[in-house]
Amino acid sequence: MAPPSIPAADLASFTTVLQSSTRILALLGAGVSAASGLPTFRGAGGLWRNHDATMLATPEAFEADPVLVWQFYSYRRDMALKAQPNRAHLALAELARKKEGFVTLTQNVDDLSRRAGHPPSQLHLLHGSLFALKCTSFYCTHSESENYSDPLVPALAASFPGPPTVEELPHCPTCTTGLLRPGVVWFGEPLPEQTLTAVDDWIASAPKIDLMLVIGTGARVYPAAAYVDAAKAKGARVAVVNMDRADEPKCSGGLQTGKGGRDWFFEGDAGVIVPEILKSVIGKV
């Protein structure tokens, strides 16, 4: 029986398509992390210590005030580590194990999908990770991933008296002189080419995509919107999970949700909805 928030007819038709699908693409946004209690720092109320959080997410901000930017990102790392993967993360990880033709693209940088056990080969981080680091020195290529030390250095501890100095910020262990920076994609920076190529290759590798899941995102900016269009062009039916019906993706040709449509809009908390709509394949999580 469908939960009260999921129309039984929609669940039944979606289940039929899910069970027969072999190539599935998922796009995740901040709504998935919100179900774990993480703030988005976007839009109204996106402030940290009275700073517009989006203004701290730029190379220019880091160059001008690396101390402030590192304090912000240390706070975000700490918040993400205190959060736990929710049932949506766990359900998607289990779907990846059940269906090898399922690939997830996440716009989130909190590593909750990875910590939920999502198979790495089926997970692409479009915007990088809070727990990746790279050296800012022009001549140094040092980078690392899945560094869950908290704090990274003593001066970034919440209990540290006063703001740290630049010398006390994380420095590169390879060249020893370069500042480390978070391995996230900042505003004005290109998305990781290797990731984009891998996703494009997967899309191009077969003539058909059966199903596209758009979860916790309006998918209205590049490349998110382009991926929905690419999947639709290969025949994919689209299922959207979002708290706000006004956040339906504005893809080419639009979506056909509602009675008699070929697509679906499941309105509600991703942590509740996603495990339910995937249950016929993954069981209970």
mmCIF file of C-alpha atoms in Angstrom:
data_model
loop_
_atom_site.group_PDB
_atom_site.id
_atom_site.type_symbol
_atom_site.label_atom_id
_atom_site.label_comp_id
_atom_site.label_asym_id
_atom_site.label_seq_id
_atom_site.Cartn_x
_atom_site.Cartn_y
_atom_site.Cartn_z
ATOM 1 C CA MET A 1 0.000 0.000 0.000
ATOM 2 C CA ALA A 2 1.295 3.457 -0.890
ATOM 3 C CA PRO A 3 1.941 5.901 1.984
ATOM 4 C CA PRO A 4 -0.649 8.713 2.199
ATOM 5 C CA SER A 5 1.701 11.201 0.496
ATOM 6 C CA ILE A 6 2.236 8.965 -2.562
ATOM 7 C CA PRO A 7 -0.731 8.429 -4.904
ATOM 8 C CA ALA A 8 -1.201 4.676 -5.312
ATOM 9 C CA ALA A 9 -1.623 4.878 -9.108
ATOM 10 C CA ASP A 10 1.604 6.865 -9.473
ATOM 11 C CA LEU A 11 3.500 4.429 -7.278
ATOM 12 C CA ALA A 12 2.186 1.460 -9.244
ATOM 13 C CA SER A 13 3.081 2.868 -12.647
ATOM 14 C CA PHE A 14 6.506 4.028 -11.448
ATOM 15 C CA THR A 15 7.224 0.626 -9.900
ATOM 16 C CA THR A 16 6.481 -1.130 -13.187
ATOM 17 C CA VAL A 17 8.961 1.098 -15.031
ATOM 18 C CA LEU A 18 11.608 0.889 -12.283
ATOM 19 C CA GLN A 19 11.557 -2.898 -12.207
ATOM 20 C CA SER A 20 12.056 -3.178 -15.958
ATOM 21 C CA SER A 21 14.689 -0.430 -16.224
ATOM 22 C CA THR A 22 18.321 -1.355 -16.797
ATOM 23 C CA ARG A 23 19.830 2.099 -17.443
ATOM 24 C CA ILE A 24 18.889 4.676 -14.807
ATOM 25 C CA LEU A 25 20.339 8.137 -14.187
ATOM 26 C CA ALA A 26 19.811 10.054 -10.935
ATOM 27 C CA LEU A 27 20.521 13.721 -10.253
ATOM 28 C CA LEU A 28 20.678 14.783 -6.601
ATOM 29 C CA GLY A 29 20.470 18.264 -5.109
ATOM 30 C CA ALA A 30 20.387 20.001 -1.752
ATOM 31 C CA GLY A 31 16.955 18.601 -0.891
ATOM 32 C CA VAL A 32 18.545 15.200 -0.303
ATOM 33 C CA SER A 33 21.019 16.644 2.209
ATOM 34 C CA ALA A 34 18.284 18.740 3.838
ATOM 35 C CA ALA A 35 16.683 15.470 4.918
ATOM 36 C CA SER A 36 19.850 14.894 6.996
ATOM 37 C CA GLY A 37 19.496 18.328 8.585
ATOM 38 C CA LEU A 38 22.123 20.168 6.537
ATOM 39 C CA PRO A 39 21.467 23.807 5.562
ATOM 40 C CA THR A 40 21.744 24.693 1.887
ATOM 41 C CA PHE A 41 23.352 28.161 2.258
ATOM 42 C CA ARG A 42 21.520 29.180 -0.893
ATOM 43 C CA GLY A 43 18.728 31.724 -1.346
ATOM 44 C CA ALA A 44 16.898 33.438 1.505
ATOM 45 C CA GLY A 45 18.616 33.054 4.845
ATOM 46 C CA GLY A 46 21.859 31.809 3.291
ATOM 47 C CA LEU A 47 24.009 33.563 5.855
ATOM 48 C CA TRP A 48 26.943 32.430 7.964
ATOM 49 C CA ARG A 49 28.076 34.832 10.698
ATOM 50 C CA ASN A 50 26.200 37.571 8.794
ATOM 51 C CA HIS A 51 28.187 36.845 5.627
ATOM 52 C CA ASP A 52 26.410 35.927 2.405
ATOM 53 C CA ALA A 53 27.591 32.341 2.130
ATOM 54 C CA THR A 54 27.634 32.398 -1.668
ATOM 55 C CA MET A 55 30.094 35.313 -1.591
ATOM 56 C CA LEU A 56 32.561 33.142 0.340
ATOM 57 C CA ALA A 57 32.428 30.402 -2.307
ATOM 58 C CA THR A 58 34.669 32.081 -4.870
ATOM 59 C CA PRO A 59 38.388 32.008 -5.711
ATOM 60 C CA GLU A 60 38.437 35.775 -5.186
ATOM 61 C CA ALA A 61 37.116 35.433 -1.638
ATOM 62 C CA PHE A 62 39.779 32.845 -0.823
ATOM 63 C CA GLU A 63 42.530 35.032 -2.237
ATOM 64 C CA ALA A 64 41.272 38.081 -0.335
ATOM 65 C CA ASP A 65 40.622 36.390 3.022
ATOM 66 C CA PRO A 66 41.660 32.729 3.223
ATOM 67 C CA VAL A 67 41.179 32.743 6.993
ATOM 68 C CA LEU A 68 37.493 33.668 6.760
ATOM 69 C CA VAL A 69 36.857 31.220 3.910
ATOM 70 C CA TRP A 70 38.583 28.378 5.729
ATOM 71 C CA GLN A 71 36.601 29.119 8.892
ATOM 72 C CA PHE A 72 33.401 28.858 6.836
ATOM 73 C CA TYR A 73 34.431 25.600 5.183
ATOM 74 C CA SER A 74 35.687 24.119 8.435
ATOM 75 C CA TYR A 75 32.235 24.825 9.867
ATOM 76 C CA ARG A 76 30.598 23.137 6.856
ATOM 77 C CA ARG A 77 32.900 20.109 7.167
ATOM 78 C CA ASP A 78 32.027 19.798 10.839
ATOM 79 C CA MET A 79 28.281 20.058 10.106
ATOM 80 C CA ALA A 80 28.508 17.435 7.362
ATOM 81 C CA LEU A 81 30.453 15.032 9.571
ATOM 82 C CA LYS A 82 27.901 15.363 12.352
ATOM 83 C CA ALA A 83 25.086 14.618 9.891
ATOM 84 C CA GLN A 84 24.248 11.047 8.978
ATOM 85 C CA PRO A 85 23.214 9.657 5.590
ATOM 86 C CA ASN A 86 19.434 9.492 5.524
ATOM 87 C CA ARG A 87 17.185 6.795 4.090
ATOM 88 C CA ALA A 88 17.295 8.392 0.620
ATOM 89 C CA HIS A 89 21.091 8.047 0.518
ATOM 90 C CA LEU A 90 20.869 4.460 1.744
ATOM 91 C CA ALA A 91 18.115 3.572 -0.724
ATOM 92 C CA LEU A 92 20.026 4.968 -3.695
ATOM 93 C CA ALA A 93 23.194 3.140 -2.615
ATOM 94 C CA GLU A 94 21.231 -0.100 -2.465
ATOM 95 C CA LEU A 95 19.669 0.541 -5.884
ATOM 96 C CA ALA A 96 23.201 0.951 -7.277
ATOM 97 C CA ARG A 97 24.126 -2.445 -5.865
ATOM 98 C CA LYS A 98 20.981 -4.020 -7.338
ATOM 99 C CA LYS A 99 21.260 -2.428 -10.778
ATOM 100 C CA GLU A 100 24.732 -2.037 -12.266
ATOM 101 C CA GLY A 101 23.329 0.252 -14.981
ATOM 102 C CA PHE A 102 22.343 2.879 -12.388
ATOM 103 C CA VAL A 103 24.507 6.003 -12.150
ATOM 104 C CA THR A 104 24.103 8.891 -9.697
ATOM 105 C CA LEU A 105 25.210 12.483 -10.259
ATOM 106 C CA THR A 106 25.228 14.565 -7.099
ATOM 107 C CA GLN A 107 25.509 18.322 -6.822
ATOM 108 C CA ASN A 108 26.071 17.960 -3.074
ATOM 109 C CA VAL A 109 29.541 18.297 -1.557
ATOM 110 C CA ASP A 110 28.854 16.702 1.837
ATOM 111 C CA ASP A 111 29.979 13.124 0.979
ATOM 112 C CA LEU A 112 26.797 11.673 2.500
ATOM 113 C CA SER A 113 26.202 9.516 -0.580
ATOM 114 C CA ARG A 114 29.731 8.129 -0.317
ATOM 115 C CA ARG A 115 29.342 7.561 3.425
ATOM 116 C CA ALA A 116 26.072 5.705 2.737
ATOM 117 C CA GLY A 117 28.102 3.112 0.846
ATOM 118 C CA HIS A 118 27.166 4.177 -2.676
ATOM 119 C CA PRO A 119 29.473 2.250 -5.040
ATOM 120 C CA PRO A 120 32.152 4.775 -6.125
ATOM 121 C CA SER A 121 32.072 3.682 -9.766
ATOM 122 C CA GLN A 122 28.387 4.605 -9.914
ATOM 123 C CA LEU A 123 28.678 7.982 -8.172
ATOM 124 C CA HIS A 124 29.880 11.235 -9.758
ATOM 125 C CA LEU A 125 30.516 14.388 -7.708
ATOM 126 C CA LEU A 126 29.650 17.300 -9.989
ATOM 127 C CA HIS A 127 30.682 19.995 -7.516
ATOM 128 C CA GLY A 128 33.531 18.248 -5.725
ATOM 129 C CA SER A 129 33.681 17.470 -2.021
ATOM 130 C CA LEU A 130 34.205 19.312 1.254
ATOM 131 C CA PHE A 131 36.562 16.482 2.175
ATOM 132 C CA ALA A 132 38.812 16.825 -0.845
ATOM 133 C CA LEU A 133 41.776 19.171 -0.641
ATOM 134 C CA LYS A 134 44.149 20.606 -3.205
ATOM 135 C CA CYS A 135 47.200 22.815 -3.116
ATOM 136 C CA THR A 136 46.848 26.361 -4.407
ATOM 137 C CA SER A 137 50.507 26.666 -5.426
ATOM 138 C CA PHE A 138 50.726 26.977 -9.215
ATOM 139 C CA TYR A 139 53.564 24.467 -9.492
ATOM 140 C CA CYS A 140 52.184 21.876 -7.068
ATOM 141 C CA THR A 141 49.711 19.150 -8.053
ATOM 142 C CA HIS A 142 48.989 17.801 -4.571
ATOM 143 C CA SER A 143 45.401 16.725 -3.972
ATOM 144 C CA GLU A 144 43.638 14.344 -1.624
ATOM 145 C CA SER A 145 40.141 13.010 -1.062
ATOM 146 C CA GLU A 146 38.106 11.635 1.825
ATOM 147 C CA ASN A 147 40.099 13.538 4.435
ATOM 148 C CA TYR A 148 37.668 13.445 7.350
ATOM 149 C CA SER A 149 39.973 15.020 9.950
ATOM 150 C CA ASP A 150 37.989 17.481 12.056
ATOM 151 C CA PRO A 151 39.368 20.028 12.527
ATOM 152 C CA LEU A 152 41.953 19.875 9.765
ATOM 153 C CA VAL A 153 44.352 21.926 11.891
ATOM 154 C CA PRO A 154 44.064 23.002 15.548
ATOM 155 C CA ALA A 155 43.507 26.654 14.601
ATOM 156 C CA LEU A 156 40.223 25.734 12.853
ATOM 157 C CA ALA A 157 38.701 24.161 15.957
ATOM 158 C CA ALA A 158 35.563 25.921 17.161
ATOM 159 C CA SER A 159 37.200 26.287 20.573
ATOM 160 C CA PHE A 160 40.333 27.980 19.180
ATOM 161 C CA PRO A 161 40.778 31.410 20.838
ATOM 162 C CA GLY A 162 40.466 34.116 18.208
ATOM 163 C CA PRO A 163 40.826 33.873 14.428
ATOM 164 C CA PRO A 164 43.800 31.880 13.122
ATOM 165 C CA THR A 165 46.637 33.416 11.163
ATOM 166 C CA VAL A 166 47.294 32.442 7.548
ATOM 167 C CA GLU A 167 50.333 30.486 8.764
ATOM 168 C CA GLU A 168 48.045 28.369 10.963
ATOM 169 C CA LEU A 169 45.749 27.365 8.084
ATOM 170 C CA PRO A 170 46.081 23.971 6.318
ATOM 171 C CA HIS A 171 49.246 23.864 4.219
ATOM 172 C CA CYS A 172 50.350 21.435 1.564
ATOM 173 C CA PRO A 173 52.325 18.445 2.882
ATOM 174 C CA THR A 174 54.038 18.022 -0.488
ATOM 175 C CA CYS A 175 55.424 21.446 -1.348
ATOM 176 C CA THR A 176 55.083 22.659 2.306
ATOM 177 C CA THR A 177 54.533 26.286 1.265
ATOM 178 C CA GLY A 178 51.218 26.311 -0.626
ATOM 179 C CA LEU A 179 47.902 26.833 1.120
ATOM 180 C CA LEU A 180 45.443 23.981 0.822
ATOM 181 C CA ARG A 181 41.903 24.837 -0.307
ATOM 182 C CA PRO A 182 38.652 22.861 -0.202
ATOM 183 C CA GLY A 183 38.201 20.615 -3.221
ATOM 184 C CA VAL A 184 34.815 22.051 -4.131
ATOM 185 C CA VAL A 185 33.808 23.869 -7.293
ATOM 186 C CA TRP A 186 33.492 27.564 -6.485
ATOM 187 C CA PHE A 187 31.376 30.060 -8.386
ATOM 188 C CA GLY A 188 33.170 31.049 -11.572
ATOM 189 C CA GLU A 189 35.118 27.776 -11.784
ATOM 190 C CA PRO A 190 34.529 25.010 -14.345
ATOM 191 C CA LEU A 191 33.135 21.691 -13.248
ATOM 192 C CA PRO A 192 35.681 18.837 -13.134
ATOM 193 C CA GLU A 193 36.402 17.834 -16.720
ATOM 194 C CA GLN A 194 37.099 14.209 -15.853
ATOM 195 C CA THR A 195 33.697 13.900 -14.181
ATOM 196 C CA LEU A 196 31.837 15.561 -17.054
ATOM 197 C CA THR A 197 33.581 13.314 -19.567
ATOM 198 C CA ALA A 198 32.712 10.178 -17.591
ATOM 199 C CA VAL A 199 29.049 11.182 -17.423
ATOM 200 C CA ASP A 200 28.914 12.101 -21.113
ATOM 201 C CA ASP A 201 30.542 8.779 -22.017
ATOM 202 C CA TRP A 202 27.971 6.872 -19.958
ATOM 203 C CA ILE A 203 25.085 8.717 -21.621
ATOM 204 C CA ALA A 204 26.555 8.064 -25.067
ATOM 205 C CA SER A 205 27.377 4.411 -24.398
ATOM 206 C CA ALA A 206 23.905 3.080 -25.217
ATOM 207 C CA PRO A 207 21.011 4.232 -27.388
ATOM 208 C CA LYS A 208 18.488 4.293 -24.541
ATOM 209 C CA ILE A 209 18.109 5.542 -20.967
ATOM 210 C CA ASP A 210 15.069 4.021 -19.292
ATOM 211 C CA LEU A 211 14.538 6.245 -16.269
ATOM 212 C CA MET A 212 15.779 9.531 -14.796
ATOM 213 C CA LEU A 213 15.400 10.381 -11.101
ATOM 214 C CA VAL A 214 15.609 14.072 -10.159
ATOM 215 C CA ILE A 215 15.747 14.296 -6.374
ATOM 216 C CA GLY A 216 15.912 17.421 -4.236
ATOM 217 C CA THR A 217 16.796 19.798 -7.071
ATOM 218 C CA GLY A 218 15.008 21.967 -9.607
ATOM 219 C CA ALA A 219 17.704 21.030 -12.153
ATOM 220 C CA ARG A 220 17.461 24.490 -13.703
ATOM 221 C CA VAL A 221 21.117 25.380 -14.187
ATOM 222 C CA TYR A 222 23.833 23.865 -16.366
ATOM 223 C CA PRO A 223 24.727 21.050 -16.459
ATOM 224 C CA ALA A 224 21.817 19.705 -14.442
ATOM 225 C CA ALA A 225 19.151 20.824 -16.905
ATOM 226 C CA ALA A 226 21.192 19.436 -19.796
ATOM 227 C CA TYR A 227 21.303 15.982 -18.195
ATOM 228 C CA VAL A 228 17.527 15.857 -17.869
ATOM 229 C CA ASP A 229 17.213 16.849 -21.530
ATOM 230 C CA ALA A 230 19.837 14.271 -22.561
ATOM 231 C CA ALA A 231 18.018 11.507 -20.719
ATOM 232 C CA LYS A 232 14.655 12.510 -22.187
ATOM 233 C CA ALA A 233 16.192 12.554 -25.666
ATOM 234 C CA LYS A 234 17.139 8.904 -25.118
ATOM 235 C CA GLY A 235 13.596 7.980 -24.141
ATOM 236 C CA ALA A 236 13.844 8.271 -20.366
ATOM 237 C CA ARG A 237 10.762 8.757 -18.269
ATOM 238 C CA VAL A 238 11.436 11.238 -15.465
ATOM 239 C CA ALA A 239 10.531 10.934 -11.782
ATOM 240 C CA VAL A 240 10.928 14.056 -9.640
ATOM 241 C CA VAL A 241 11.081 13.977 -5.835
ATOM 242 C CA ASN A 242 10.857 17.426 -4.280
ATOM 243 C CA MET A 243 9.272 19.265 -1.366
ATOM 244 C CA ASP A 244 8.040 22.033 -3.670
ATOM 245 C CA ARG A 245 5.954 21.327 -6.766
ATOM 246 C CA ALA A 246 7.029 24.697 -8.169
ATOM 247 C CA ASP A 247 10.560 23.279 -8.332
ATOM 248 C CA GLU A 248 9.755 20.947 -11.227
ATOM 249 C CA PRO A 249 12.623 20.939 -13.751
ATOM 250 C CA LYS A 250 12.076 23.269 -16.710
ATOM 251 C CA CYS A 251 13.517 20.873 -19.250
ATOM 252 C CA SER A 252 13.076 20.975 -22.998
ATOM 253 C CA GLY A 253 9.531 19.976 -23.883
ATOM 254 C CA GLY A 254 8.491 19.963 -20.227
ATOM 255 C CA LEU A 255 7.488 16.990 -18.100
ATOM 256 C CA GLN A 256 4.207 15.134 -18.417
ATOM 257 C CA THR A 257 3.269 14.614 -14.780
ATOM 258 C CA GLY A 258 -0.194 14.044 -13.406
ATOM 259 C CA LYS A 259 -2.933 11.628 -14.450
ATOM 260 C CA GLY A 260 -2.148 9.938 -17.738
ATOM 261 C CA GLY A 261 1.341 11.471 -17.996
ATOM 262 C CA ARG A 262 4.517 9.521 -18.712
ATOM 263 C CA ASP A 263 6.485 11.222 -15.893
ATOM 264 C CA TRP A 264 5.971 11.508 -12.136
ATOM 265 C CA PHE A 265 6.209 14.186 -9.443
ATOM 266 C CA PHE A 266 6.417 12.793 -5.906
ATOM 267 C CA GLU A 267 5.968 15.677 -3.489
ATOM 268 C CA GLY A 268 7.579 15.384 -0.079
ATOM 269 C CA ASP A 269 10.720 14.718 1.949
ATOM 270 C CA ALA A 270 13.296 12.763 -0.063
ATOM 271 C CA GLY A 271 14.246 10.777 3.036
ATOM 272 C CA VAL A 272 10.685 9.451 3.181
ATOM 273 C CA ILE A 273 9.676 9.279 -0.486
ATOM 274 C CA VAL A 274 12.782 7.744 -2.108
ATOM 275 C CA PRO A 275 12.916 4.543 0.001
ATOM 276 C CA GLU A 276 9.206 4.000 -0.627
ATOM 277 C CA ILE A 277 9.266 4.353 -4.391
ATOM 278 C CA LEU A 278 12.360 2.107 -4.671
ATOM 279 C CA LYS A 279 11.146 -0.528 -2.204
ATOM 280 C CA SER A 280 10.004 -3.028 -4.854
ATOM 281 C CA VAL A 281 13.619 -3.392 -6.029
ATOM 282 C CA ILE A 282 15.712 -2.710 -2.917
ATOM 283 C CA GLY A 283 13.476 -3.932 -0.105
ATOM 284 C CA LYS A 284 13.339 -1.980 3.166
ATOM 285 C CA VAL A 285 16.181 0.282 4.292
#
